[in-house]
PDB file of C-alpha atoms in Angstrom:
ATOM      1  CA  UNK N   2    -202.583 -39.287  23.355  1.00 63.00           C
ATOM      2  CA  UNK N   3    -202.565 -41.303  20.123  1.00 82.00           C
ATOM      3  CA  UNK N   4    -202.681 -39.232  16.756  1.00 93.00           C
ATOM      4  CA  UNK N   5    -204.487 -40.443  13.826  1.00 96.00           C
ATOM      5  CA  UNK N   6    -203.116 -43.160  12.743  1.00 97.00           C
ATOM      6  CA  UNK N   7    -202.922 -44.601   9.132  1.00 97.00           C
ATOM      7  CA  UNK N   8    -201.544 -47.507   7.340  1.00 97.00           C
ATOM      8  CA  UNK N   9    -199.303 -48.364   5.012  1.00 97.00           C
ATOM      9  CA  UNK N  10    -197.375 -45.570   5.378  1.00 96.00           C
ATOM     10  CA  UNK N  11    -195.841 -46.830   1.813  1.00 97.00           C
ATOM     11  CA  UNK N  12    -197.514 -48.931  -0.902  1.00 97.00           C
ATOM     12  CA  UNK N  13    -195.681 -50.070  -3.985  1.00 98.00           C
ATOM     13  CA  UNK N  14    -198.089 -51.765  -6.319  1.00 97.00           C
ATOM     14  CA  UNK N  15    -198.587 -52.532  -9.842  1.00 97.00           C
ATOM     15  CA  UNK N  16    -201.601 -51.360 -12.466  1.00 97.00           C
ATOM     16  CA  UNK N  17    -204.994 -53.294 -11.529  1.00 97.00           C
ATOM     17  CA  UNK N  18    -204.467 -54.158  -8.268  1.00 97.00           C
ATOM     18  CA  UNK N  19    -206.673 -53.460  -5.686  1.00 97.00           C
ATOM     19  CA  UNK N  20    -205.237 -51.246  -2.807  1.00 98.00           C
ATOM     20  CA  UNK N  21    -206.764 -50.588   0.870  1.00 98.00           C
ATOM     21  CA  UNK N  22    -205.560 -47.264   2.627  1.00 98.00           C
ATOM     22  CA  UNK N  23    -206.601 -47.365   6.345  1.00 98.00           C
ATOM     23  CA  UNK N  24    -207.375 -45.182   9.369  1.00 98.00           C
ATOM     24  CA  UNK N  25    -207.778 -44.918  12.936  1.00 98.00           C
ATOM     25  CA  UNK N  26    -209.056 -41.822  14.175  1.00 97.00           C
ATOM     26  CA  UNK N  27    -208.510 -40.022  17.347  1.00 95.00           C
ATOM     27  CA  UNK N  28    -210.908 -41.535  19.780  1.00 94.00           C
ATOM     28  CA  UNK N  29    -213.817 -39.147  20.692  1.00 91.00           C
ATOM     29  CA  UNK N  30    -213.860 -37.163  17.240  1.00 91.00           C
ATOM     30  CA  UNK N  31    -216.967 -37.489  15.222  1.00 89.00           C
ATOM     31  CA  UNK N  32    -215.971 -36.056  11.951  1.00 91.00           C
ATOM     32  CA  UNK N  33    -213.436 -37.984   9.459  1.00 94.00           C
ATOM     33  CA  UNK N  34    -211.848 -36.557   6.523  1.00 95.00           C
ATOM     34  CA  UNK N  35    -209.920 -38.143   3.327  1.00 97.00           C
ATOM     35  CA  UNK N  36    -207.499 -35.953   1.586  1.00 96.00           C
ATOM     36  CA  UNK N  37    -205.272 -36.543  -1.564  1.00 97.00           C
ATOM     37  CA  UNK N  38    -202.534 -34.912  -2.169  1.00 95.00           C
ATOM     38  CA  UNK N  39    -200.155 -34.454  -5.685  1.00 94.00           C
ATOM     39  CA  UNK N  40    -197.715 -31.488  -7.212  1.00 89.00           C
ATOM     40  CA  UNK N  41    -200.057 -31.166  -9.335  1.00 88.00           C
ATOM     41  CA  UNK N  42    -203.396 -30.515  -7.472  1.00 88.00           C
ATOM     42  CA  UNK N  43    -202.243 -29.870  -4.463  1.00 90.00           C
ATOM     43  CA  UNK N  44    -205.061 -31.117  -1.303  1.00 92.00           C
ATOM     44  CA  UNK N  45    -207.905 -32.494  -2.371  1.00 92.00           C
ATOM     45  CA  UNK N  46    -210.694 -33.370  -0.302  1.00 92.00           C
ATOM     46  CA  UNK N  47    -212.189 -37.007  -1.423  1.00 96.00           C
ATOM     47  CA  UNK N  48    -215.087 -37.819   1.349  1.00 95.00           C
ATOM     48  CA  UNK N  49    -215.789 -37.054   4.677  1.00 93.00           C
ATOM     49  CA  UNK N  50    -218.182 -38.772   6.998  1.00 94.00           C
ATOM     50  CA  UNK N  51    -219.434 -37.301   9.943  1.00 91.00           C
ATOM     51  CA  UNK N  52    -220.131 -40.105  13.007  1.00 92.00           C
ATOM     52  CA  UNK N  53    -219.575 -43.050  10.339  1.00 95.00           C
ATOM     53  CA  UNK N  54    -222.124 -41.539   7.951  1.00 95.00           C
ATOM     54  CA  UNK N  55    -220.649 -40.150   4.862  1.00 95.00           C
ATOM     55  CA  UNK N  56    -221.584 -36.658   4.299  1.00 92.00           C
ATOM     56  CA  UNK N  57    -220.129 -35.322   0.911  1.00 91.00           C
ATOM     57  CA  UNK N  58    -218.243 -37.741  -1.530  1.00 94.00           C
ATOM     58  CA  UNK N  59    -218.161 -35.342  -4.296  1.00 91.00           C
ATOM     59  CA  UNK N  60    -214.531 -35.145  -4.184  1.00 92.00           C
ATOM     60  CA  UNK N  61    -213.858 -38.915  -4.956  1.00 95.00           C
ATOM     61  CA  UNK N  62    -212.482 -39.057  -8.578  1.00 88.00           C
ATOM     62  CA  UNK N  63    -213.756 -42.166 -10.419  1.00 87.00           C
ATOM     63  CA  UNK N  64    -216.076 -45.451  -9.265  1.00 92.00           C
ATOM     64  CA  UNK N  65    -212.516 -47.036  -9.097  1.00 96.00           C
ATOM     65  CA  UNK N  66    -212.145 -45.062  -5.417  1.00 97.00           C
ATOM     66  CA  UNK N  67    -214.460 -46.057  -2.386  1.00 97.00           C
ATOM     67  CA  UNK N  68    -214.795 -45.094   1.274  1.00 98.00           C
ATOM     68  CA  UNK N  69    -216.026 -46.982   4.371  1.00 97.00           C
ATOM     69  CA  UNK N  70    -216.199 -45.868   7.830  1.00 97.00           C
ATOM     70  CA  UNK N  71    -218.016 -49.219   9.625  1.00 97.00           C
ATOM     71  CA  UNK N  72    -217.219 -47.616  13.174  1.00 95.00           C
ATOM     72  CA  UNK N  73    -216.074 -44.320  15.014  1.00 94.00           C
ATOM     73  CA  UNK N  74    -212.796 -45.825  14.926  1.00 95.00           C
ATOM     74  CA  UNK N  75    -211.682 -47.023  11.844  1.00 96.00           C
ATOM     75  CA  UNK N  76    -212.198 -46.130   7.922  1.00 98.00           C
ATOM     76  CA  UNK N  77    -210.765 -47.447   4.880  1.00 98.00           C
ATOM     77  CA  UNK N  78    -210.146 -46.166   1.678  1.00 98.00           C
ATOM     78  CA  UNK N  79    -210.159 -48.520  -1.553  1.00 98.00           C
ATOM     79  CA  UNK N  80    -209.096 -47.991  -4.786  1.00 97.00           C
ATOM     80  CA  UNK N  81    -210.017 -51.392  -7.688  1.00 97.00           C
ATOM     81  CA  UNK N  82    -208.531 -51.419  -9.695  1.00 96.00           C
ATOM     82  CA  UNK N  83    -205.400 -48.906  -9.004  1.00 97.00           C
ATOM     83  CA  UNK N  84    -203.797 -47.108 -12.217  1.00 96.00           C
ATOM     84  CA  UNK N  85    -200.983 -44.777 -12.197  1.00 97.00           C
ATOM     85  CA  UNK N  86    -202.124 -41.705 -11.667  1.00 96.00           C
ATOM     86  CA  UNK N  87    -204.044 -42.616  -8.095  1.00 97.00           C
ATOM     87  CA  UNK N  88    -199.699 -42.135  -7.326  1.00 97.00           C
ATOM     88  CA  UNK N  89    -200.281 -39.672  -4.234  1.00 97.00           C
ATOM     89  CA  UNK N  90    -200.419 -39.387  -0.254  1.00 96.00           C
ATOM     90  CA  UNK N  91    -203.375 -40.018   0.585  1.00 98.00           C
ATOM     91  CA  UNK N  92    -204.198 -38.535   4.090  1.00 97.00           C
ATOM     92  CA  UNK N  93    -206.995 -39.261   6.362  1.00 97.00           C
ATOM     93  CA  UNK N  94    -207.837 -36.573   9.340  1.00 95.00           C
ATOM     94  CA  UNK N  95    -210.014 -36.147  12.048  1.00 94.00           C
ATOM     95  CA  UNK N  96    -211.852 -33.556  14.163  1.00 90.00           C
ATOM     96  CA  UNK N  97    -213.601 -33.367  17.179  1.00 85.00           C
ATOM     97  CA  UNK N  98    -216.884 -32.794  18.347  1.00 83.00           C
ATOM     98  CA  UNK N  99    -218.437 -29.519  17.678  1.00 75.00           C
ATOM     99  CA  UNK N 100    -219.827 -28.996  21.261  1.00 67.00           C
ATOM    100  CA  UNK N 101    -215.961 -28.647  23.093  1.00 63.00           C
ATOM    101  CA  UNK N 102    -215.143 -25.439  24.443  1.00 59.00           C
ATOM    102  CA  UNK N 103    -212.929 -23.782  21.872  1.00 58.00           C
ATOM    103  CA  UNK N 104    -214.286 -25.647  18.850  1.00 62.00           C
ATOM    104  CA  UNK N 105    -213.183 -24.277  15.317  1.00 67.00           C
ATOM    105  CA  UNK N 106    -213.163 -27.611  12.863  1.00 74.00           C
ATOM    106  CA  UNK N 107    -209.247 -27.748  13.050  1.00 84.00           C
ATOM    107  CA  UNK N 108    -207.956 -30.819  11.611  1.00 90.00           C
ATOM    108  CA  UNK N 109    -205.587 -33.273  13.058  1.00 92.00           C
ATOM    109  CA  UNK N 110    -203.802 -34.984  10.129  1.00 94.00           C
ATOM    110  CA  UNK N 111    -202.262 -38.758  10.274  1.00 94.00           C
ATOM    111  CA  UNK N 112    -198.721 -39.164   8.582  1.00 93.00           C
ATOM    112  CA  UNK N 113    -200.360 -39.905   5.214  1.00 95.00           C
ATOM    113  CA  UNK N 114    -199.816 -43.180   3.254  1.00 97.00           C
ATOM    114  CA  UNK N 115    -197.570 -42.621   0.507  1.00 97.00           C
ATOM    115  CA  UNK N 116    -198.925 -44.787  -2.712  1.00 98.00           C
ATOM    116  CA  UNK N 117    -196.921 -45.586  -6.119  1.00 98.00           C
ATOM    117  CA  UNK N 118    -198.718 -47.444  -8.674  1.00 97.00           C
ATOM    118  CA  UNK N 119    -196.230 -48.617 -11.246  1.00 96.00           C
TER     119      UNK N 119
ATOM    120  CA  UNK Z 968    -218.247 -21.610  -4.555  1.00 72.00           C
ATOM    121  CA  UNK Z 969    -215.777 -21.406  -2.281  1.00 78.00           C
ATOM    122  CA  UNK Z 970    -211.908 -21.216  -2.358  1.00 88.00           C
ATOM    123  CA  UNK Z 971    -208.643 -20.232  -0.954  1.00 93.00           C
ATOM    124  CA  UNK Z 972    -205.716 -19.104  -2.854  1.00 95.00           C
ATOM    125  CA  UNK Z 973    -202.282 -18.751  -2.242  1.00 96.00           C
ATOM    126  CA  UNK Z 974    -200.806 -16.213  -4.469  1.00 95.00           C
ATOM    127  CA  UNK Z 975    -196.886 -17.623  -3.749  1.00 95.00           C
ATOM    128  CA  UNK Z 976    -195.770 -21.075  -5.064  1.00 94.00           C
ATOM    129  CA  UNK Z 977    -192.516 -20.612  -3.482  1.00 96.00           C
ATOM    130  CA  UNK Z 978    -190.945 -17.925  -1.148  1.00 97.00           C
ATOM    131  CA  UNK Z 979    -186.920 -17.884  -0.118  1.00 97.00           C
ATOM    132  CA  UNK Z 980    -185.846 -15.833   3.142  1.00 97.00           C
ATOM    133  CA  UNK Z 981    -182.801 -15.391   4.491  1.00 97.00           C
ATOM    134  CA  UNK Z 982    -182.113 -16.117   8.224  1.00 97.00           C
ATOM    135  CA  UNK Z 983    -183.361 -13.836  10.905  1.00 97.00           C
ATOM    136  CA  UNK Z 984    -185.658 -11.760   7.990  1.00 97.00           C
ATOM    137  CA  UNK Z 985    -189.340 -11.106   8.162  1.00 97.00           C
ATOM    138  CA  UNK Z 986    -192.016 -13.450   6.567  1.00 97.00           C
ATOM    139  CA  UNK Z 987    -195.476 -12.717   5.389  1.00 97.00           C
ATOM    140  CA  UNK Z 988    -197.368 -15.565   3.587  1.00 98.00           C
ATOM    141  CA  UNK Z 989    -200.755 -13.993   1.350  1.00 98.00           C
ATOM    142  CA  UNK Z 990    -203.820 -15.780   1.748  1.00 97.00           C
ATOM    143  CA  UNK Z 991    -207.276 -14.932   0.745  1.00 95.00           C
ATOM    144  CA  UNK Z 992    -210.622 -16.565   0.753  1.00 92.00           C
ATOM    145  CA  UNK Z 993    -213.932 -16.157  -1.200  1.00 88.00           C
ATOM    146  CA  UNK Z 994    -216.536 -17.137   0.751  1.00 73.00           C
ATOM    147  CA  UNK Z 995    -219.537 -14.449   1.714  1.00 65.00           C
ATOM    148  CA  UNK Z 996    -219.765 -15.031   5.384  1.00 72.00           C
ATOM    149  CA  UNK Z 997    -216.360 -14.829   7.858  1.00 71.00           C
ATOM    150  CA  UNK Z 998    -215.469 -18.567   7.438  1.00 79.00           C
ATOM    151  CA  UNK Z 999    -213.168 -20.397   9.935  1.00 87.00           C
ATOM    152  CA  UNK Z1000    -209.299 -19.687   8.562  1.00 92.00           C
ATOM    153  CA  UNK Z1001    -206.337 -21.916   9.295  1.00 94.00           C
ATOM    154  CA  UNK Z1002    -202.659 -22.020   8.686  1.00 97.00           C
ATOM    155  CA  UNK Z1003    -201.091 -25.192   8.630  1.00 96.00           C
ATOM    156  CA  UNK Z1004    -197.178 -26.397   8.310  1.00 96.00           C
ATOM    157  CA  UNK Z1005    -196.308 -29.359   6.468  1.00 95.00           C
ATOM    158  CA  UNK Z1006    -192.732 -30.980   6.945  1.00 92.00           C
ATOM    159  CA  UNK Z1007    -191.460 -32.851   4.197  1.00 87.00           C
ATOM    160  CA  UNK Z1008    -192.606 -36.572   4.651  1.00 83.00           C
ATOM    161  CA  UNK Z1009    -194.782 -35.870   7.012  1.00 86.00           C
ATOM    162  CA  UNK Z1010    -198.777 -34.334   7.467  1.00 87.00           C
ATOM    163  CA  UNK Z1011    -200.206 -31.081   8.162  1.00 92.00           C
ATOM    164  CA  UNK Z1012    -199.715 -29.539  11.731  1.00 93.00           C
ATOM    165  CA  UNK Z1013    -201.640 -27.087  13.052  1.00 93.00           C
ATOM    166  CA  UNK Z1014    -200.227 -23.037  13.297  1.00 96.00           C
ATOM    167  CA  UNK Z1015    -202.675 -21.117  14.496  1.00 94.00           C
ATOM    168  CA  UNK Z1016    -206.671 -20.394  13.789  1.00 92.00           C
ATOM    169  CA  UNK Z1017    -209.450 -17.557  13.498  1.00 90.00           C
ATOM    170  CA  UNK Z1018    -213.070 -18.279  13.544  1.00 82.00           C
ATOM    171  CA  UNK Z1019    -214.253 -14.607  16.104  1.00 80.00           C
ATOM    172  CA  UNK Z1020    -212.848 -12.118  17.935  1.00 82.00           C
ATOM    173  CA  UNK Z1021    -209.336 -10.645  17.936  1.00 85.00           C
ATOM    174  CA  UNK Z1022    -208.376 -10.392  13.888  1.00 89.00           C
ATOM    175  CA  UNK Z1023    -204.947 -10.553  14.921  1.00 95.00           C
ATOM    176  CA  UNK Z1024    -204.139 -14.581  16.463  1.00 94.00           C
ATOM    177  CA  UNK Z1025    -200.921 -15.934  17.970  1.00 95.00           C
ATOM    178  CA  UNK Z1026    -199.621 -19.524  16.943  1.00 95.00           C
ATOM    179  CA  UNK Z1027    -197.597 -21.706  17.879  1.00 94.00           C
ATOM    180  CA  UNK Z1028    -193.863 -21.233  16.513  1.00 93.00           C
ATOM    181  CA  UNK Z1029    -193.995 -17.623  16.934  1.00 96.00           C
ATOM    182  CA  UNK Z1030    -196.583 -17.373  14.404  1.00 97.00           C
ATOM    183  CA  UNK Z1031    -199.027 -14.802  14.024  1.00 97.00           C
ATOM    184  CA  UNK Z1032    -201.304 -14.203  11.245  1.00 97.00           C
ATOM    185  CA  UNK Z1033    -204.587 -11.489  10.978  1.00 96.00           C
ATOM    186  CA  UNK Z1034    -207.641 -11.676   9.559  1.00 93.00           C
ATOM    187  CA  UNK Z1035    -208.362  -8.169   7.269  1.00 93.00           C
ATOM    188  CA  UNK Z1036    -212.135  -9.101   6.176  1.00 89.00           C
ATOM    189  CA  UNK Z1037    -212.136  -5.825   3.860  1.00 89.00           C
ATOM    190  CA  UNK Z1038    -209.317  -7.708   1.334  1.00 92.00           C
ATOM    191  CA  UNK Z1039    -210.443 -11.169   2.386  1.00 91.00           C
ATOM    192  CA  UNK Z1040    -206.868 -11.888   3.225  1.00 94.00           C
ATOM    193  CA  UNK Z1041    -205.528 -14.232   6.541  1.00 96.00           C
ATOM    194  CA  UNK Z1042    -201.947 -13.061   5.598  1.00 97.00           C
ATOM    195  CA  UNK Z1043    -199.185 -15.111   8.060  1.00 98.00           C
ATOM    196  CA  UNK Z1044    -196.496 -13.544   9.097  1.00 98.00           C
ATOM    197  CA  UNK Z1045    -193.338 -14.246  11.404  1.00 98.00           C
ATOM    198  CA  UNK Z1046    -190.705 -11.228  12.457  1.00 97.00           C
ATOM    199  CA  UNK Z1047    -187.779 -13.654  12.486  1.00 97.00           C
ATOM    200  CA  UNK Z1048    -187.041 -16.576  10.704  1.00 97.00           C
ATOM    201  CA  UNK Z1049    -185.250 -19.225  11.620  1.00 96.00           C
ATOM    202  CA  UNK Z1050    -184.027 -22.049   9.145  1.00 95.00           C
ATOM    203  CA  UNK Z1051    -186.466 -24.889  10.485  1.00 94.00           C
ATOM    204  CA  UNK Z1052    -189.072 -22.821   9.186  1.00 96.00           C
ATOM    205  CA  UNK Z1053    -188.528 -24.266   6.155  1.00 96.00           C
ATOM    206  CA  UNK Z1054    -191.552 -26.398   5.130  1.00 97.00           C
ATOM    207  CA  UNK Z1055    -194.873 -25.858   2.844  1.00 96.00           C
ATOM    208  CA  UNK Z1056    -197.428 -23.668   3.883  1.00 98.00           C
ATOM    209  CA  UNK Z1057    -201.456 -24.293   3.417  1.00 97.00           C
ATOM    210  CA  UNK Z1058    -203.745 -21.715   4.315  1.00 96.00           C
ATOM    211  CA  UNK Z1059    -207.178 -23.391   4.818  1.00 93.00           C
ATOM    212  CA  UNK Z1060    -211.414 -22.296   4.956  1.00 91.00           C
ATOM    213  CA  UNK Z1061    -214.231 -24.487   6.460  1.00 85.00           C
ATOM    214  CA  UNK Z1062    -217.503 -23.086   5.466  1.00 71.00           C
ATOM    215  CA  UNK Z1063    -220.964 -23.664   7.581  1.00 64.00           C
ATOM    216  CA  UNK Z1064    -221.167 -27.308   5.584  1.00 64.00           C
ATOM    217  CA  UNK Z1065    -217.502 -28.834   7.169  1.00 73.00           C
ATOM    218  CA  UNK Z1066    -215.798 -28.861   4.767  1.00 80.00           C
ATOM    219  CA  UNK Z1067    -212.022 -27.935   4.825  1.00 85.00           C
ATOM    220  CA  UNK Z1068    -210.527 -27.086   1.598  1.00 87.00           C
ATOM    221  CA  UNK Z1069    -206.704 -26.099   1.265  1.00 92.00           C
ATOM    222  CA  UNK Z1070    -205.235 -23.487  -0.904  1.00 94.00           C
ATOM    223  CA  UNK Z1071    -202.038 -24.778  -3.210  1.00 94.00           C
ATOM    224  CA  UNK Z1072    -199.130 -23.869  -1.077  1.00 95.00           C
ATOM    225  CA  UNK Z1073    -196.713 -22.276  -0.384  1.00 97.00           C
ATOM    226  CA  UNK Z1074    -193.279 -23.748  -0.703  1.00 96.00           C
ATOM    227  CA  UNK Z1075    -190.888 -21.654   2.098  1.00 97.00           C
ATOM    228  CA  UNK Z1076    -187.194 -21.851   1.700  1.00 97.00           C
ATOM    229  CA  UNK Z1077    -184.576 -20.434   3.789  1.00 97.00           C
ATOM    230  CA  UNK Z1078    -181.559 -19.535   3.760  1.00 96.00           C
ATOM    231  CA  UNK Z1079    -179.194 -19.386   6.208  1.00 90.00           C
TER     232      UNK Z1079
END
């Protein structure tokens, strides 16, 4: 079965420019989750929706950083304009619906998309 | 409000020794625990889990870690380590609201 799946796994941009992290969750899971992370702070947890509906978005940063989820299979993650400390991997993870036998919230991470902002 | 901390930034072990990561948790009800491995360039797999039952769990890798609820602890531990252990370690809480949050780390090194 298909993992999440996010791209780019590498941006290289300059100051101001607008960058678009994406997602594909695993098909069937109902909750998605940004994460952030740096040395410096570790995991962070930006926004999560649960079935396309964002539920907490406490974590995101500054107005600069926005989150869509416009289907069960696909969310984006923008940052306008990009400065150099948004420099991070950003990952984006899903779980599955709380009903299945053996349920516990466990996350199952995509490969992260490494971003630079020069 | 809640959190998980990981008392060791970095841990070296020597080939075939023992291995015990600390976590502990502050949240008032038993939350759902997780270990997780991370790779270098790569994201977080899953080790093992706790939400009921047995306070001692089996994970994958020959993982084990157990839940002490009197020290709010979800220590992991491994009897022998081998050198592809050697990756960062997040111990992780979900509370009643969803939420996942992930303690700092903890960097594993080993030596052979």
């Amino acid at each position: 079965d298909a993992g999440v799946i996010q791209s780019p796994r590498h941006e290289v941009t300059e100051m101001g420019q607008e960058v678009t992290l994406r997602c594909k969750p695993i098909s069937g899971h109902d909750y998605l989750f940004w994460y952030r992370q740096t040395m410096m702070r570790g995991l962070e947890l930006l926004i999560y929706f649960n079935n396309n509906v964002p539920i907490d978005d406490s974590g995101m940063p500054e107005d600069r950083f926005s989150a869509k989820m416009p289907n069960a299979s696909f969310s984006t993650l923008k940052i306008q304009p990009s400065e150099p400390r948004d420099s991070a991997v950003y990952f984006c993870a899903s779980t599955p619906p709380q009903g299945l036998a053996g349920w516990a919230g466990e996350l199952f991470f995509g490969e992260g998309s490494r971003l630079t902002v020069l | 409000a809640q959190s998980v901390t990981q008392p060791d930034i970095h841990i070296t072990v020597s080939e075939g020794a023992s291995l015990e990561l600390r976590c502990n948790y502050s949240y008032g009800a038993t939350p759902y625990l997780f270990w997780y491995v991370q790779s270098p360039g790569q994201g977080l797999q899953l080790l093992l889990k706790y939400f009921s039952g047995d306070t001692l769990v089996q994970g994958i890798k020959g993982f084990e870690a157990e839940f002490k609820r009197s020290q709010s602890s979800f220590n992991l531990r491994k009897p022998s380590v081998h050198w592809s252990d050697a990756a960062e370690y997040f111990c992780a809480s979900k509370t009643s609201y969803d939420k996942v949050i992930f303690g700092p780390g903890t960097s594993l090194s080993v030596i052979p």
